[in-house]
CSV table of C-alpha atoms in Angstrom, one decimal:
chain,number,residue,atom,x,y,z
A,1,MET,CA,36.7,56.8,3.4
A,2,ALA,CA,37.5,60.5,3.0
A,3,VAL,CA,40.7,60.1,5.0
A,4,GLU,CA,41.7,57.1,2.9
A,5,THR,CA,41.1,58.9,-0.3
A,6,ALA,CA,43.1,61.9,0.9
A,7,ARG,CA,46.0,59.7,1.8
A,8,ALA,CA,45.9,57.7,-1.4
A,9,ARG,CA,46.1,61.0,-3.3
A,10,THR,CA,49.5,61.7,-1.9
A,11,LEU,CA,50.8,58.6,-3.6
A,12,SER,CA,52.4,59.7,-6.9
A,13,HIS,CA,53.4,57.0,-9.4
A,14,VAL,CA,55.7,57.3,-12.3
A,15,ASP,CA,55.5,55.4,-15.5
A,16,PRO,CA,58.6,53.3,-15.8
A,17,ALA,CA,58.8,54.5,-19.4
A,18,GLU,CA,59.5,58.0,-18.0
A,19,VAL,CA,62.2,56.9,-15.6
A,20,PRO,CA,65.8,57.8,-16.5
A,21,LEU,CA,68.3,54.9,-16.4
A,22,GLN,CA,70.2,56.7,-13.6
A,23,THR,CA,67.1,56.8,-11.4
A,24,ALA,CA,66.5,53.1,-12.0
A,25,LEU,CA,70.1,52.2,-11.1
A,26,ASP,CA,70.2,54.4,-8.1
A,27,ALA,CA,67.0,52.7,-6.8
A,28,LEU,CA,68.4,49.3,-7.4
A,29,ALA,CA,71.8,50.1,-5.9
A,30,ASP,CA,70.7,49.7,-2.3
A,31,PRO,CA,70.5,46.4,-0.4
A,32,VAL,CA,67.4,47.2,1.6
A,33,ARG,CA,65.5,48.2,-1.5
A,34,ARG,CA,66.6,45.0,-3.2
A,35,SER,CA,65.4,43.0,-0.3
A,36,ILE,CA,62.0,44.7,-0.6
A,37,LEU,CA,61.9,43.9,-4.3
A,38,ARG,CA,62.9,40.3,-3.8
A,39,ASP,CA,60.2,39.9,-1.2
A,40,LEU,CA,57.5,41.4,-3.5
A,41,ALA,CA,58.7,39.2,-6.4
A,42,THR,CA,57.9,36.1,-4.3
A,43,HIS,CA,54.5,37.1,-3.1
A,44,ALA,CA,51.2,37.8,-4.9
A,45,ASP,CA,50.5,41.3,-6.0
A,46,TRP,CA,49.0,43.5,-3.2
A,47,SER,CA,49.5,40.8,-0.6
A,48,ARG,CA,52.3,42.6,1.3
A,49,ALA,CA,51.7,45.7,3.4
A,50,CYS,CA,54.7,48.0,4.1
A,51,GLY,CA,54.5,47.3,7.9
A,52,THR,CA,55.0,43.5,7.4
A,53,PHE,CA,58.4,43.6,5.8
A,54,ASP,CA,61.3,42.6,8.1
A,55,LEU,CA,63.8,45.4,7.3
A,56,PRO,CA,66.9,46.3,9.3
A,57,VAL,CA,66.0,50.0,9.3
A,58,LYS,CA,63.6,52.3,11.2
A,59,LYS,CA,60.1,53.0,10.0
A,60,ALA,CA,60.9,56.4,8.5
A,61,THR,CA,63.8,55.0,6.6
A,62,ALA,CA,61.7,52.1,5.4
A,63,SER,CA,59.1,54.6,4.2
A,64,HIS,CA,61.8,56.5,2.3
A,65,HIS,CA,63.0,53.3,0.6
A,66,PHE,CA,59.4,52.5,-0.5
A,67,ALA,CA,59.1,56.0,-1.9
A,68,VAL,CA,62.3,55.7,-3.9
A,69,LEU,CA,61.1,52.4,-5.4
A,70,ARG,CA,57.8,54.1,-6.3
A,71,SER,CA,59.6,57.1,-7.9
A,72,ALA,CA,61.7,54.7,-10.0
A,73,GLY,CA,58.6,52.9,-11.4
A,74,LEU,CA,59.5,49.7,-9.6
A,75,ILE,CA,56.5,49.4,-7.3
A,76,GLU,CA,52.9,50.4,-7.1
A,77,GLN,CA,51.3,51.2,-3.8
A,78,ARG,CA,47.7,51.7,-2.7
A,79,ASP,CA,46.2,52.2,0.7
A,80,GLU,CA,43.6,49.9,2.1
A,81,GLY,CA,42.4,51.1,5.5
A,82,ALA,CA,45.5,51.6,7.6
A,83,ARG,CA,47.6,49.3,5.4
A,84,ARG,CA,49.7,50.4,2.5
A,85,LEU,CA,49.8,47.5,0.0
A,86,ASN,CA,52.5,46.9,-2.6
A,87,ARG,CA,52.9,45.4,-6.0
A,88,LEU,CA,56.1,44.9,-8.0
A,89,ARG,CA,55.8,46.5,-11.4
A,90,ARG,CA,57.8,43.7,-13.0
A,91,THR,CA,56.2,43.7,-16.5
A,92,GLU,CA,56.2,47.5,-17.0
A,93,PHE,CA,59.7,47.9,-15.6
A,94,GLU,CA,61.0,45.0,-17.8
A,95,LYS,CA,59.5,46.7,-20.8
A,96,SER,CA,61.5,49.9,-20.1
A,97,PHE,CA,64.7,48.3,-18.8
A,98,PRO,CA,64.9,44.8,-20.3
A,99,GLY,CA,66.8,42.4,-18.1
A,100,LEU,CA,67.8,45.0,-15.4
A,101,LEU,CA,65.4,44.0,-12.7
A,102,SER,CA,66.0,40.2,-13.2
A,103,ALA,CA,69.8,40.7,-13.2
A,104,THR,CA,69.5,42.5,-9.9
A,105,ILE,CA,67.0,40.6,-7.8
A,106,ASP,CA,67.0,37.1,-9.3
A,107,ARG,CA,70.1,36.4,-7.3
A,108,ALA,CA,71.3,36.9,-3.8
A,109,ASP,CA,73.4,39.9,-2.9
B,1,MET,CA,111.0,48.5,-19.5
B,2,ALA,CA,111.7,48.4,-15.7
B,3,VAL,CA,109.5,51.5,-15.3
B,4,GLU,CA,106.7,50.0,-17.3
B,5,THR,CA,106.7,46.8,-15.3
B,6,ALA,CA,106.7,48.7,-12.0
B,7,ARG,CA,103.7,50.7,-13.2
B,8,ALA,CA,101.9,47.7,-14.5
B,9,ARG,CA,102.3,46.1,-11.1
B,10,THR,CA,100.2,48.8,-9.5
B,11,LEU,CA,97.2,47.7,-11.5
B,12,SER,CA,95.2,45.3,-9.4
B,13,HIS,CA,92.4,43.3,-11.1
B,14,VAL,CA,89.5,41.6,-9.5
B,15,ASP,CA,87.8,38.4,-10.8
B,16,PRO,CA,84.2,39.4,-11.6
B,17,ALA,CA,83.2,36.2,-9.8
B,18,GLU,CA,84.5,37.8,-6.5
B,19,VAL,CA,82.7,41.1,-7.0
B,20,PRO,CA,79.7,41.7,-4.8
B,21,LEU,CA,76.5,42.8,-6.5
B,22,GLN,CA,76.5,46.1,-4.6
B,23,THR,CA,80.0,46.9,-6.0
B,24,ALA,CA,78.8,46.1,-9.5
B,25,LEU,CA,75.7,48.2,-9.2
B,26,ASP,CA,77.7,51.1,-7.7
B,27,ALA,CA,80.1,51.0,-10.6
B,28,LEU,CA,77.4,51.0,-13.1
B,29,ALA,CA,75.3,53.7,-11.4
B,30,ASP,CA,77.4,56.6,-12.8
B,31,PRO,CA,76.9,58.2,-16.2
B,32,VAL,CA,80.7,58.9,-16.9
B,33,ARG,CA,81.5,55.2,-16.1
B,34,ARG,CA,78.7,54.0,-18.4
B,35,SER,CA,80.0,56.2,-21.2
B,36,ILE,CA,83.4,54.6,-20.8
B,37,LEU,CA,81.9,51.1,-20.9
B,38,ARG,CA,79.8,52.0,-24.0
B,39,ASP,CA,82.9,53.3,-25.7
B,40,LEU,CA,84.8,50.1,-24.9
B,41,ALA,CA,81.9,48.0,-26.1
B,42,THR,CA,82.1,49.5,-29.5
B,43,HIS,CA,85.8,49.3,-30.0
B,44,ALA,CA,88.2,46.3,-30.3
B,45,ASP,CA,89.9,45.1,-27.1
B,46,TRP,CA,93.0,47.0,-26.1
B,47,SER,CA,92.4,49.6,-28.8
B,48,ARG,CA,91.4,52.5,-26.5
B,49,ALA,CA,93.9,54.3,-24.2
B,50,CYS,CA,92.6,56.1,-21.2
B,51,GLY,CA,93.7,59.5,-22.5
B,52,THR,CA,91.7,59.2,-25.7
B,53,PHE,CA,88.3,59.1,-24.1
B,54,ASP,CA,86.3,62.3,-24.4
B,55,LEU,CA,85.0,62.6,-20.8
B,56,PRO,CA,83.4,65.7,-19.2
B,57,VAL,CA,85.7,65.4,-16.1
B,58,LYS,CA,89.3,66.3,-15.1
B,59,LYS,CA,92.1,63.8,-15.6
B,60,ALA,CA,92.2,62.7,-11.9
B,61,THR,CA,88.5,62.1,-11.8
B,62,ALA,CA,88.7,60.1,-15.0
B,63,SER,CA,91.5,58.0,-13.5
B,64,HIS,CA,89.2,57.4,-10.5
B,65,HIS,CA,86.4,56.2,-12.7
B,66,PHE,CA,88.7,53.8,-14.5
B,67,ALA,CA,89.9,52.4,-11.2
B,68,VAL,CA,86.3,51.9,-10.0
B,69,LEU,CA,85.5,50.0,-13.2
B,70,ARG,CA,88.6,47.9,-12.7
B,71,SER,CA,87.7,47.1,-9.1
B,72,ALA,CA,84.2,46.0,-10.1
B,73,GLY,CA,85.6,43.5,-12.6
B,74,LEU,CA,84.3,45.5,-15.6
B,75,ILE,CA,87.5,46.4,-17.3
B,76,GLU,CA,91.0,45.1,-17.7
B,77,GLN,CA,93.9,47.5,-18.1
B,78,ARG,CA,97.5,47.2,-19.2
B,79,ASP,CA,100.2,49.7,-19.7
B,80,GLU,CA,102.0,50.0,-23.1
B,81,GLY,CA,104.7,52.6,-22.9
B,82,ALA,CA,103.0,55.8,-21.8
B,83,ARG,CA,99.5,54.6,-22.7
B,84,ARG,CA,97.1,52.7,-20.4
B,85,LEU,CA,95.0,50.4,-22.6
B,86,ASN,CA,91.6,49.1,-21.8
B,87,ARG,CA,89.5,46.1,-22.5
B,88,LEU,CA,85.8,45.5,-21.5
B,89,ARG,CA,85.5,42.2,-19.6
B,90,ARG,CA,82.1,41.6,-21.1
B,91,THR,CA,82.2,37.7,-21.1
B,92,GLU,CA,83.6,37.3,-17.6
B,93,PHE,CA,81.3,40.0,-16.1
B,94,GLU,CA,78.3,38.5,-18.0
B,95,LYS,CA,79.1,35.1,-16.4
B,96,SER,CA,78.9,36.6,-12.9
B,97,PHE,CA,76.1,39.0,-13.5
B,98,PRO,CA,74.0,37.7,-16.3
B,99,GLY,CA,72.2,40.4,-18.2
B,100,LEU,CA,73.3,43.3,-16.0
B,101,LEU,CA,75.9,44.9,-18.2
B,102,SER,CA,73.8,44.6,-21.3
B,103,ALA,CA,70.7,46.0,-19.5
B,104,THR,CA,72.9,49.0,-18.5
B,105,ILE,CA,75.0,49.9,-21.5
B,106,ASP,CA,73.1,48.5,-24.5
B,107,ARG,CA,70.9,51.6,-24.4
B,108,ALA,CA,71.3,55.3,-24.1
B,109,ASP,CA,71.1,56.9,-20.7
């Protein structure tokens, strides 16, 4: 448990209300990150672990993409044992950037 | 007139329906380009010439930004004498990317 807690502590989250529009757009302007968001949008909150996404990039790059999404207030993450679970912050993000997420992920690339 | 026509011919436009989402997002993910779009959104079509925008960049860079916006189906341009006039393609772009332009420019950065 101590290890889990220490790892969880490294996960910093940003309130979408504090995210600049530029940061939000930069986060959304990447096809791998959009595929992560679309995946999360079609699954229940906390049901998808980072390792289970089928992404066309190496693990370190995937971790970077998840971190960018977290910094932009688009996803929330928490560790459960060895798994890092994810949740799309659809409602909070929508409140700060009305229509932006839907316009970006509710369609194919 | 011949010179004007020749210059106008160099202006290629893209149907927003043919623009990939990535291209649209890349075009919108720049503060100078968003300021151009916001400016056009608050002025009548064809009333703003490129040289009249108050942009924090050099002329060549400004021209590049206008070209990027044109390639993304966001603006239409036409030459009138020495002036290059602009129009925001709000309706056409909205049809291809519902909500995206509004979510990006109907707010401050």
